[in-house]
Coordinates of C-alpha atoms in Angstrom, one line a residue:
M1 CA -46.1 110.7 172.1
K2 CA -47.7 108.0 170.0
L3 CA -47.1 107.5 166.0
A4 CA -48.7 105.5 163.5
L5 CA -47.3 104.0 160.3
I6 CA -49.7 102.8 158.0
G7 CA -48.6 100.2 155.4
A8 CA -44.9 98.3 156.3
G9 CA -43.1 98.5 153.0
P10 CA -39.9 100.2 152.1
R11 CA -41.3 103.7 152.8
N12 CA -42.5 103.4 156.3
L13 CA -39.7 101.3 157.4
M14 CA -37.6 103.9 156.4
A15 CA -39.8 106.5 158.4
L16 CA -39.1 104.0 161.1
E17 CA -35.5 104.1 160.8
R18 CA -35.6 108.0 160.5
L19 CA -37.8 108.2 163.9
L20 CA -35.2 106.2 165.9
A21 CA -32.4 107.9 164.5
W22 CA -34.0 111.5 164.9
N23 CA -34.9 110.3 168.7
Q24 CA -31.2 109.7 169.3
R25 CA -30.9 113.3 168.8
M26 CA -34.2 114.4 170.5
S27 CA -34.9 111.9 173.0
V28 CA -38.7 112.3 172.7
N29 CA -40.3 111.0 176.5
N30 CA -42.4 107.7 175.7
L31 CA -42.3 107.2 172.1
E32 CA -44.6 104.6 170.8
I33 CA -44.2 103.8 167.1
H34 CA -47.1 101.6 166.1
L35 CA -46.9 100.0 162.2
F36 CA -50.0 98.5 160.6
D37 CA -50.3 96.5 157.3
P38 CA -53.0 93.3 156.7
A39 CA -50.0 91.8 154.3
G40 CA -47.2 91.8 157.3
I41 CA -43.9 93.8 157.0
A42 CA -42.6 94.2 153.7
G43 CA -46.2 94.9 152.4
R44 CA -48.2 93.2 149.8
V45 CA -45.2 93.9 146.8
W46 CA -42.6 92.2 148.4
Q47 CA -43.9 89.2 150.2
P48 CA -41.3 86.6 150.8
A49 CA -43.9 83.9 150.2
Q50 CA -44.9 85.2 146.6
P51 CA -43.8 82.8 143.7
H52 CA -40.0 82.9 143.6
E53 CA -40.1 83.4 139.9
L54 CA -40.8 86.7 140.0
L55 CA -38.0 89.6 140.1
M56 CA -37.2 93.2 141.0
N57 CA -36.6 95.6 138.0
S58 CA -33.5 97.1 140.1
L59 CA -30.1 95.3 140.8
A60 CA -29.7 94.0 144.0
A61 CA -26.6 95.9 144.5
K62 CA -28.5 99.4 143.8
I63 CA -31.1 98.5 146.2
T64 CA -31.2 99.6 149.9
L65 CA -33.0 100.7 152.7
F66 CA -30.5 103.2 154.7
T67 CA -29.2 106.6 154.2
D68 CA -25.7 107.6 153.3
H69 CA -23.3 110.5 152.6
T70 CA -25.0 111.6 149.5
I71 CA -28.5 112.1 151.1
E72 CA -29.5 115.8 151.6
M73 CA -31.3 116.0 155.2
E74 CA -31.2 117.3 158.5
G75 CA -31.0 113.8 160.3
P76 CA -28.1 111.7 161.2
T77 CA -26.9 109.2 158.6
I78 CA -26.7 105.7 159.5
P79 CA -25.4 103.6 156.6
G80 CA -26.1 99.8 156.2
P81 CA -25.7 97.2 153.7
T82 CA -27.3 97.3 150.2
L83 CA -29.7 94.5 149.6
L84 CA -26.8 92.3 147.5
E85 CA -24.4 93.5 150.5
W86 CA -26.9 91.9 153.0
A87 CA -27.3 88.8 151.5
Q88 CA -23.6 88.1 150.7
R89 CA -22.7 89.1 154.5
S90 CA -25.6 87.8 156.6
G91 CA -28.6 86.9 154.6
R92 CA -27.9 83.1 154.5
A93 CA -27.7 83.0 158.4
F94 CA -31.2 85.2 158.7
I95 CA -33.1 82.9 156.3
A96 CA -31.5 80.0 157.7
D97 CA -32.9 80.9 161.1
H98 CA -36.6 81.1 159.6
N99 CA -39.2 79.2 158.4
Y100 CA -39.7 80.8 154.7
K101 CA -42.0 78.7 152.2
N102 CA -38.9 79.8 149.4
K103 CA -36.1 79.0 152.0
E104 CA -34.2 76.6 150.1
A105 CA -34.9 78.7 146.7
F106 CA -33.7 81.6 148.6
L107 CA -30.4 79.8 149.9
S108 CA -29.7 79.0 146.0
E109 CA -30.5 82.6 144.9
I110 CA -27.9 83.8 148.0
S111 CA -25.1 81.8 146.4
H112 CA -25.4 82.9 143.1
L113 CA -26.4 86.3 143.5
S114 CA -23.9 89.2 142.0
T115 CA -23.2 92.8 140.9
N116 CA -25.3 92.1 138.2
S117 CA -27.9 90.2 139.7
Y118 CA -31.9 91.1 139.7
A119 CA -32.8 89.3 143.2
S120 CA -36.3 87.8 143.6
R121 CA -39.0 90.3 145.3
G122 CA -39.5 87.6 147.9
L123 CA -35.9 87.8 148.7
Y124 CA -36.4 91.8 149.2
G125 CA -39.0 91.3 151.1
V126 CA -36.7 89.2 153.4
Y127 CA -34.4 92.0 153.5
Q128 CA -36.8 94.2 154.6
E129 CA -37.8 92.0 157.6
W130 CA -34.2 91.6 158.4
Y131 CA -34.0 95.5 158.4
Y132 CA -37.1 95.9 160.5
Q133 CA -35.6 93.2 163.2
Q134 CA -32.4 95.0 163.1
L135 CA -34.0 98.5 164.3
L136 CA -35.7 96.7 167.3
V137 CA -32.2 95.3 168.5
D138 CA -31.4 97.8 171.6
L139 CA -34.4 99.9 171.2
P140 CA -33.8 102.9 174.0
E141 CA -36.1 102.7 177.4
N142 CA -38.2 105.5 176.3
V143 CA -39.3 104.0 172.6
T144 CA -41.4 101.1 172.2
V145 CA -42.4 99.7 168.3
S146 CA -45.3 97.5 167.6
F147 CA -46.5 96.0 164.7
H148 CA -50.2 94.7 164.0
K149 CA -51.2 92.9 161.4
E150 CA -54.4 94.8 160.5
R151 CA -56.3 96.8 158.3
V152 CA -56.5 100.7 159.1
T153 CA -60.5 101.6 157.9
G154 CA -60.4 105.3 158.5
I155 CA -59.0 108.5 160.6
Q156 CA -60.9 111.0 162.3
R157 CA -59.5 114.1 163.7
L158 CA -59.9 114.6 167.6
N159 CA -58.1 118.3 167.9
D160 CA -54.9 120.1 166.4
H161 CA -52.9 116.9 166.1
T162 CA -54.6 114.3 167.7
Y163 CA -56.2 111.4 165.6
K164 CA -58.4 108.4 166.2
L165 CA -57.5 105.8 163.8
N166 CA -60.2 103.1 163.4
F167 CA -59.5 99.4 162.5
D168 CA -62.5 96.5 161.7
D169 CA -63.2 96.1 165.2
A170 CA -61.5 98.6 167.4
A171 CA -60.2 102.5 167.6
E172 CA -57.3 104.3 169.1
T173 CA -55.7 107.7 169.1
F174 CA -52.4 108.9 167.8
D175 CA -50.3 112.2 167.6
G176 CA -49.1 111.4 164.3
V177 CA -49.6 109.4 161.0
S178 CA -47.6 108.4 158.1
M179 CA -49.6 106.5 155.1
A180 CA -47.6 104.6 152.4
L181 CA -50.6 102.7 151.1
G182 CA -48.7 101.3 148.1
E183 CA -51.1 100.2 145.1
G184 CA -54.3 98.9 146.0
L185 CA -57.5 97.7 144.3
A186 CA -59.5 99.4 142.4
E187 CA -63.1 99.6 141.2
A188 CA -63.9 97.9 137.9
T189 CA -64.7 100.2 135.4
D190 CA -67.7 100.0 132.8
S191 CA -65.5 98.2 130.4
E192 CA -64.2 95.7 132.5
K193 CA -67.6 94.8 134.4
E194 CA -68.9 94.3 130.7
L195 CA -66.0 91.6 130.1
A196 CA -66.6 89.9 133.4
D197 CA -69.9 89.4 132.8
F198 CA -69.6 88.1 129.1
A199 CA -67.0 85.7 130.7
S200 CA -69.3 84.5 133.1
R201 CA -72.3 84.3 131.2
N202 CA -70.2 81.9 128.7
N203 CA -68.0 80.2 131.1
L204 CA -64.9 82.1 129.8
I205 CA -62.1 83.6 132.3
Y206 CA -61.3 87.1 133.0
L207 CA -59.0 88.0 135.7
R208 CA -58.6 91.8 136.1
S209 CA -55.6 94.0 137.1
G210 CA -53.3 92.9 139.9
Y211 CA -50.0 91.7 141.2
A212 CA -49.3 88.6 139.4
A213 CA -48.4 87.0 142.7
E214 CA -52.0 87.3 143.7
Q215 CA -53.8 85.9 140.7
D216 CA -55.7 82.9 140.4
F217 CA -54.2 81.6 137.2
D218 CA -55.0 78.4 137.7
K219 CA -58.1 78.8 136.5
I220 CA -56.7 79.2 133.1
P221 CA -56.5 75.5 131.5
A222 CA -53.6 74.1 129.8
A223 CA -53.6 74.7 126.1
S224 CA -56.4 76.9 126.4
A225 CA -56.4 80.4 124.4
V226 CA -55.6 83.5 126.7
L227 CA -55.4 87.2 125.9
L228 CA -53.1 89.3 127.9
R229 CA -53.6 92.6 127.8
G230 CA -50.8 95.1 128.3
L231 CA -47.0 94.5 127.6
G232 CA -45.3 96.1 129.9
L233 CA -43.7 94.9 133.3
N234 CA -46.8 93.1 134.7
F235 CA -47.2 91.1 131.0
M236 CA -43.7 90.0 132.1
D237 CA -44.9 88.4 135.1
V238 CA -48.0 87.1 134.1
M239 CA -46.2 85.4 130.9
I240 CA -43.9 83.7 133.7
M241 CA -46.4 82.8 135.9
L242 CA -47.9 80.6 132.7
T243 CA -44.7 79.3 131.6
T244 CA -41.9 78.4 133.9
H245 CA -44.0 78.6 137.2
R246 CA -46.2 75.5 135.3
G247 CA -42.8 73.7 134.9
G248 CA -41.4 75.0 131.4
T249 CA -37.7 75.3 131.1
F250 CA -35.4 77.9 129.4
Q251 CA -31.7 76.4 128.0
R252 CA -29.5 78.7 126.9
L253 CA -27.7 77.8 123.6
D254 CA -23.9 78.2 122.9
D255 CA -24.9 81.0 120.3
D256 CA -26.3 82.8 124.2
T257 CA -29.9 83.1 123.0
L258 CA -32.3 80.9 124.4
R259 CA -35.0 77.8 123.9
Y260 CA -38.0 77.1 125.7
K261 CA -38.9 73.6 126.6
P262 CA -42.7 73.5 127.5
S263 CA -43.9 71.7 130.0
G264 CA -47.4 70.8 128.3
K265 CA -49.5 72.9 131.1
E266 CA -49.0 76.2 129.3
P267 CA -51.7 77.9 127.8
K268 CA -51.8 79.7 124.1
I269 CA -50.8 83.2 125.0
Y270 CA -51.9 85.8 122.8
A271 CA -50.7 89.4 123.8
G272 CA -51.0 93.0 122.6
S273 CA -51.5 96.5 124.0
G274 CA -51.9 99.9 122.8
R275 CA -48.5 100.6 121.3
G276 CA -48.3 97.0 120.9
F277 CA -44.5 96.3 121.9
P278 CA -43.2 95.1 124.9
Y279 CA -41.0 97.7 126.9
H280 CA -37.2 98.0 126.0
A281 CA -35.1 95.7 128.3
R282 CA -32.6 98.0 130.8
G283 CA -29.1 97.4 129.5
F284 CA -26.5 95.8 131.3
D285 CA -25.4 98.0 133.9
Q286 CA -21.5 98.8 133.5
K287 CA -21.7 101.8 136.3
A288 CA -20.4 101.8 139.3
I289 CA -22.9 102.7 142.5
G290 CA -23.3 106.2 142.5
E291 CA -21.7 107.0 138.9
T292 CA -23.9 109.2 136.8
R293 CA -23.3 111.0 133.6
P294 CA -23.0 115.2 133.9
L295 CA -26.1 116.6 132.8
Y296 CA -25.7 119.8 130.5
F297 CA -29.3 120.8 129.9
L298 CA -31.3 119.7 132.2
S299 CA -29.1 120.4 134.9
N300 CA -29.4 120.7 138.6
Q301 CA -28.2 124.6 138.4
L302 CA -31.1 125.2 136.1
V303 CA -33.9 123.2 137.9
D304 CA -32.7 124.7 141.4
H305 CA -32.2 128.2 140.1
M306 CA -35.8 128.0 138.9
I307 CA -37.1 126.7 141.7
E308 CA -35.2 129.1 143.9
N309 CA -36.5 132.1 141.9
Q310 CA -40.1 130.4 141.2
E311 CA -39.5 130.5 137.6
Q312 CA -41.5 128.4 134.6
M313 CA -40.2 127.2 131.3
S314 CA -43.0 126.0 128.4
G315 CA -43.8 122.2 128.3
Q316 CA -42.1 122.0 125.2
K317 CA -39.2 123.6 126.2
F318 CA -38.9 120.9 129.4
L319 CA -39.2 117.9 126.3
D320 CA -36.6 119.6 124.8
L321 CA -33.9 119.8 127.4
I322 CA -34.8 116.0 128.1
H323 CA -34.3 115.3 124.4
S324 CA -31.2 117.2 124.4
E325 CA -29.6 115.0 127.6
V326 CA -30.6 111.9 126.0
A327 CA -29.5 112.9 122.5
C328 CA -26.2 114.2 123.8
T329 CA -25.2 110.9 125.6
Y330 CA -26.6 108.8 122.3
Y331 CA -24.3 110.6 119.7
T332 CA -21.5 110.9 121.7
K333 CA -20.9 107.4 122.4
L334 CA -21.8 106.8 118.7
V335 CA -19.3 109.1 117.3
A336 CA -16.6 107.5 119.7
Q337 CA -17.1 104.1 118.4
A338 CA -18.2 104.3 115.1
Y339 CA -16.9 107.4 113.6
T340 CA -13.3 107.5 115.0
G341 CA -12.3 109.7 112.7
I342 CA -13.8 112.3 114.9
S343 CA -12.9 114.0 117.9
A344 CA -15.7 112.7 120.5
H345 CA -15.0 115.5 122.8
E346 CA -15.0 118.2 119.9
F347 CA -18.2 117.0 118.7
E348 CA -20.2 116.6 122.1
R349 CA -18.9 120.8 122.5
A350 CA -20.4 121.7 119.3
F351 CA -23.8 119.3 119.7
Q352 CA -24.4 121.0 123.0
K353 CA -24.4 124.3 121.3
D354 CA -27.2 123.1 119.1
P355 CA -29.0 120.3 120.3
L356 CA -32.0 120.4 118.7
S357 CA -31.1 121.0 115.0
S358 CA -29.8 118.6 112.6
Q359 CA -27.0 121.2 111.6
V360 CA -24.4 119.5 113.8
L361 CA -25.1 116.1 112.7
D362 CA -24.7 116.9 108.9
D363 CA -21.7 119.0 109.7
Y364 CA -19.9 115.8 111.3
G365 CA -21.6 113.6 108.7
I366 CA -23.6 111.4 110.7
A367 CA -25.4 109.0 108.5
Q368 CA -29.0 109.2 108.5
E369 CA -29.5 105.3 109.8
D370 CA -27.4 106.2 112.7
R371 CA -29.8 109.1 113.9
L372 CA -31.9 109.3 117.0
D373 CA -35.3 108.8 115.5
I374 CA -37.9 109.1 118.3
E375 CA -41.0 108.7 116.0
K376 CA -39.3 105.1 115.0
L377 CA -38.9 104.4 118.9
E378 CA -42.5 105.4 119.3
H379 CA -43.8 103.7 116.4
P380 CA -41.6 100.7 116.1
Q381 CA -44.1 98.4 114.2
G382 CA -42.3 100.5 111.2
D383 CA -44.2 99.8 107.5
A384 CA -45.1 96.4 109.0
Q385 CA -48.7 95.8 106.7
T386 CA -49.9 92.4 107.7
A387 CA -49.9 90.4 111.0
Q388 CA -47.3 88.0 109.2
D389 CA -45.1 91.1 108.7
L390 CA -45.4 91.8 112.2
Q391 CA -44.2 89.0 113.6
K392 CA -40.5 89.4 111.7
V393 CA -40.7 92.8 112.7
M394 CA -41.5 91.7 116.2
I395 CA -38.6 89.1 116.4
Q396 CA -36.1 91.8 114.7
Y397 CA -37.1 94.2 117.5
L398 CA -36.6 92.0 120.4
E399 CA -33.2 90.5 118.8
K400 CA -31.8 93.9 118.4
D401 CA -32.9 95.2 121.8
I402 CA -31.5 92.2 123.6
A403 CA -28.1 92.7 121.5
E404 CA -28.4 96.8 122.4
A405 CA -28.8 96.0 125.9
K406 CA -26.0 93.2 126.6
R407 CA -23.2 95.6 125.0
G408 CA -24.1 97.7 128.2
N409 CA -25.2 101.3 129.5
K410 CA -21.6 102.6 129.2
I411 CA -21.1 101.4 125.7
S412 CA -24.3 100.9 123.6
P413 CA -25.0 104.5 122.8
F414 CA -28.9 103.4 122.9
S415 CA -28.5 102.0 126.6
S416 CA -26.0 104.9 127.3
A417 CA -29.1 107.2 126.3
M418 CA -31.7 105.5 128.3
E419 CA -29.6 105.0 131.3
T420 CA -29.4 109.2 130.8
L421 CA -33.0 109.6 130.9
R422 CA -33.3 107.2 134.1
E423 CA -30.5 109.8 135.8
L424 CA -32.7 112.6 134.4
R425 CA -35.6 111.3 137.3
T426 CA -34.5 113.3 140.0
N427 CA -34.8 116.7 138.0
I428 CA -38.2 115.5 136.2
R429 CA -39.4 114.8 139.8
K430 CA -38.7 118.5 141.1
V431 CA -40.0 119.9 137.7
I432 CA -43.5 118.1 138.7
T433 CA -43.5 118.7 142.0
Y434 CA -42.5 122.4 142.1
K435 CA -44.5 123.4 138.9
L436 CA -42.0 124.3 136.9
I437 CA -44.2 124.2 133.7
S438 CA -47.8 125.3 133.8
D439 CA -50.8 123.0 134.1
D440 CA -51.8 123.0 131.2
D441 CA -48.4 122.0 129.8
Y442 CA -48.4 119.3 132.3
A443 CA -51.4 118.0 131.2
R444 CA -50.3 118.1 127.5
Y445 CA -46.9 117.6 127.2
I446 CA -46.4 115.1 130.3
L447 CA -49.8 113.2 131.0
G448 CA -50.4 113.3 127.4
G449 CA -47.4 111.6 126.1
F450 CA -44.2 111.5 127.9
N451 CA -44.9 109.5 130.6
S452 CA -46.1 106.9 128.0
L453 CA -42.9 106.8 126.1
N454 CA -40.5 106.9 129.0
S455 CA -42.2 103.9 130.6
F456 CA -41.6 102.2 127.2
L457 CA -38.2 103.3 126.6
A458 CA -36.8 103.5 130.5
V459 CA -39.0 101.6 133.1
G460 CA -38.3 98.1 131.2
P461 CA -37.5 94.5 132.5
P462 CA -34.4 92.9 132.9
I463 CA -32.9 91.7 129.6
L464 CA -33.5 88.2 130.6
R465 CA -37.1 89.1 130.8
L466 CA -37.2 89.8 127.0
E467 CA -34.8 87.0 126.2
Q468 CA -37.4 84.6 127.4
L469 CA -40.1 86.3 125.6
L470 CA -38.3 85.7 122.3
A471 CA -37.9 82.3 123.0
L472 CA -41.4 81.8 123.8
I473 CA -42.2 83.4 120.6
K474 CA -40.1 80.9 118.7
A475 CA -41.4 78.3 120.5
G476 CA -45.0 79.2 119.6
V477 CA -46.1 79.6 122.8
V478 CA -46.4 83.4 122.7
K479 CA -48.0 85.6 120.1
I480 CA -48.0 89.3 119.9
L481 CA -50.8 90.6 117.9
G482 CA -49.7 94.2 117.7
P483 CA -50.6 97.5 118.5
K484 CA -54.2 99.1 119.3
L485 CA -55.3 96.3 120.6
T486 CA -59.0 95.4 120.4
V487 CA -61.5 92.9 122.4
E488 CA -64.8 91.9 120.9
M489 CA -67.3 89.6 122.4
K490 CA -69.0 87.2 119.9
H491 CA -70.1 83.9 119.6
H492 CA -69.6 83.0 123.1
H493 CA -66.0 84.2 123.1
F494 CA -63.5 87.0 123.2
I495 CA -62.3 87.8 119.8
A496 CA -59.0 89.8 119.8
Y497 CA -56.9 91.7 117.0
S498 CA -55.0 94.6 116.4
K499 CA -56.7 97.3 114.6
Q500 CA -53.7 97.6 112.5
F501 CA -53.6 94.3 111.4
L502 CA -57.3 93.6 110.7
D503 CA -56.1 90.4 108.5
Y504 CA -55.6 88.2 111.8
K505 CA -58.1 87.8 114.6
V506 CA -58.6 85.1 117.3
E507 CA -60.7 83.6 119.6
T508 CA -59.8 83.3 122.9
D509 CA -61.3 81.4 126.2
G510 CA -59.9 84.2 128.5
I511 CA -58.4 87.6 129.1
V512 CA -55.9 88.5 131.8
E513 CA -55.5 92.3 132.1
A514 CA -51.8 91.8 132.4
R515 CA -51.2 95.6 133.6
L516 CA -51.5 97.2 137.3
A517 CA -54.6 98.5 138.7
S518 CA -55.5 102.3 138.2
T519 CA -53.8 103.9 141.0
D520 CA -56.6 106.7 141.0
I521 CA -57.7 107.3 144.8
R522 CA -61.1 108.2 143.1
M523 CA -61.9 104.6 142.2
S524 CA -60.0 102.9 145.2
T525 CA -61.1 99.9 147.1
N526 CA -59.0 101.1 150.3
P527 CA -61.9 101.9 153.0
L528 CA -58.8 104.1 154.3
I529 CA -58.7 106.3 151.6
Q530 CA -62.1 106.1 150.5
D531 CA -62.8 107.5 154.2
L532 CA -60.4 110.2 153.9
L533 CA -62.0 111.4 151.0
K534 CA -65.8 111.1 152.1
S535 CA -64.8 113.2 155.5
G536 CA -63.1 116.1 153.5
M537 CA -59.7 114.8 155.5
A538 CA -58.1 114.5 152.3
R539 CA -58.8 115.8 148.6
P540 CA -57.8 114.8 145.1
Y541 CA -55.1 116.8 143.4
Q542 CA -56.4 119.4 141.0
L543 CA -54.9 121.1 137.9
H544 CA -55.7 124.8 137.5
F545 CA -55.8 125.5 133.6
K546 CA -55.3 129.2 131.9
D547 CA -59.1 129.0 130.6
D548 CA -60.1 129.0 134.5
S549 CA -61.3 125.3 134.0
T550 CA -59.7 122.7 136.3
K551 CA -59.1 118.8 136.0
Q552 CA -58.9 116.5 138.9
L553 CA -56.2 113.8 139.3
G554 CA -56.3 110.3 140.9
A555 CA -53.5 111.5 143.4
M556 CA -54.0 112.6 146.8
D557 CA -53.2 116.4 147.7
V558 CA -50.2 116.9 149.8
T559 CA -47.8 120.0 150.3
T560 CA -45.0 120.4 148.1
E561 CA -42.0 119.3 150.3
T562 CA -43.5 118.0 153.4
A563 CA -46.0 115.4 152.2
E564 CA -48.6 117.0 154.6
M565 CA -52.2 115.6 153.3
I566 CA -54.1 118.5 152.5
D567 CA -58.2 118.5 153.2
S568 CA -60.9 119.4 151.3
D569 CA -60.6 123.2 152.3
G570 CA -56.8 123.3 150.8
I571 CA -55.4 123.5 154.5
P572 CA -52.7 121.1 155.5
V573 CA -53.5 118.0 158.2
P574 CA -51.0 118.6 161.2
N575 CA -48.8 115.8 161.3
V576 CA -50.9 113.3 159.0
Y577 CA -48.6 112.4 155.7
I578 CA -48.9 110.4 152.9
W579 CA -46.3 109.4 150.4
G580 CA -45.6 107.0 147.6
I581 CA -48.0 106.1 144.9
S582 CA -51.1 107.6 146.3
T583 CA -49.4 111.1 145.1
E584 CA -48.8 109.6 141.5
G585 CA -49.9 112.9 139.7
R586 CA -48.9 115.5 142.3
H587 CA -45.3 113.7 142.4
W588 CA -44.0 112.0 139.1
L589 CA -42.9 108.1 139.2
T590 CA -43.4 107.6 142.7
N591 CA -43.0 104.2 142.6
G592 CA -39.7 102.2 142.9
S593 CA -37.2 101.2 145.9
P594 CA -33.9 103.5 147.3
I595 CA -31.0 103.8 145.4
P596 CA -27.7 104.1 147.4
S597 CA -25.1 107.2 146.5
V598 CA -27.6 109.3 144.6
N599 CA -29.1 111.9 146.9
D600 CA -32.3 109.4 146.8
V601 CA -35.6 111.5 146.9
R602 CA -37.4 108.5 149.2
L603 CA -35.0 108.5 151.8
R604 CA -34.7 112.4 151.9
M605 CA -38.6 112.4 152.4
A606 CA -38.9 109.7 155.1
D607 CA -36.0 111.8 156.9
T608 CA -38.4 114.8 156.4
I609 CA -41.6 113.1 157.5
A610 CA -39.6 111.6 160.5
N611 CA -38.5 115.0 161.6
Q612 CA -41.7 116.7 161.3
M613 CA -43.2 114.0 163.2
L614 CA -41.3 114.3 166.0
N615 CA -41.1 118.2 166.5
Y616 CA -44.7 118.5 166.4
S617 CA -44.5 117.0 170.4
E618 CA -42.3 120.2 170.7

């Protein structure tokens, strides 16, 4: 049997491990497994040679590629170290034995890595390379594993489940395929083409969306004015590449704040976005591995019951359940700390009976200024009337957010509530995957609002990044323009301003799209994706509305539980799987890496795919 794993990042490395684990049980004759990725083991995102300043967005202690006792799967459990455990046990020896570009930086990083550390992305790439090499140790005689640093450009179906994979200058036949293609590049939109053309004609700079590690920031001269469009995670990466990567340094002061010392090579950075505020910081993690808060509203029992009985709820009910969980955590923590005359347990029981009205809050005397206000969270600019007002509000926002995040996700009411929102991801994913709300409500409530708010509240960077941003603002290196960012092309320059603060406009010499490229498969420049769509082996996922209209999403259509690709006739393609970001929209929040001891969906899917790939030989 001959299997192809296209993409050699975390997902297909886990699929490889699961194939080997299942093979111990089944012992397939002459099993050949081939991995393909032009970027190398770990894929594009986690390459060890990338700038060392770029950080992961999850703690090293809570990143793994190994299965554990919590994973609900049919295959054998084979535990192994988390990223932190690997670094502390064997990382130093592994790095010392390899000629990494960032070798000294990795060794220094490992010596300081702790339970509360965010590892560099490059170090995670090294962990993946170690993981891959461990899998090759003591392979049974009936198994061969090969890695090919080349690009797959197309797949042709030959019969029931035999496929010809096309490469740039060759072709080869396989019995099964797993694709985990990651985020690729997208065709430029009309707006992007217009900006790029204007930049070219006026000797300006325009950098399209992309990974910060792959962008040519050297094009941006020191002291030039540059606009960063976007204030999410990619913005933080670009900010670092234009400051500390150019030699600037941060100094921690006695009051635990940061001060920035410029290198003189920085540009003047302006930034903005639709919302106009950077993502909230992740709270200091005080929870043990696998520790979660009980869910009372969008509970495991409710979701599993709805799946089993093929029930649906309204989109509003879905959001109400999410809000109830978040609010319950917030108010329970608040009462325990700030309203000590009240029994926190008694309050929690009362709140659970009536979470959506203000009556319980009134009854227990919860002050208005202490209440969780979603409207204020969505629009933190408050009553700011001018750009100068906004700068004061921005500094207050950052200072408050940093302080709350430092209090921790078991103490701070806000940070604890946002941690609950993250812990809801498994059940939110199930609601989307199993269509527990209608397509109409999915489009209206989730695609039309919740996704953006969830990213803003719960997909934020480490506290350090907001501390650095605050220091850069105070040093005059960064200025945030605000919400409803607008760009005009006039007088041989880009003109940038917030539509809410028309009193302040800036001329810039360049624009960086500080956000990731669209994951829409219809706009992808990946030749494999386009070949699959053109040949009809794949199709975009489609919503079907109650008025008989439809809407295509930019996600690969796949089977609900098994990740088999669905062709243009609506039929699953035997033994061909696609999972991860290419299915974003069909599934929910598909990026990220596996977390230990939480029955992680990515590890479960790796086991499912491996089981199916091998069983197709029977």
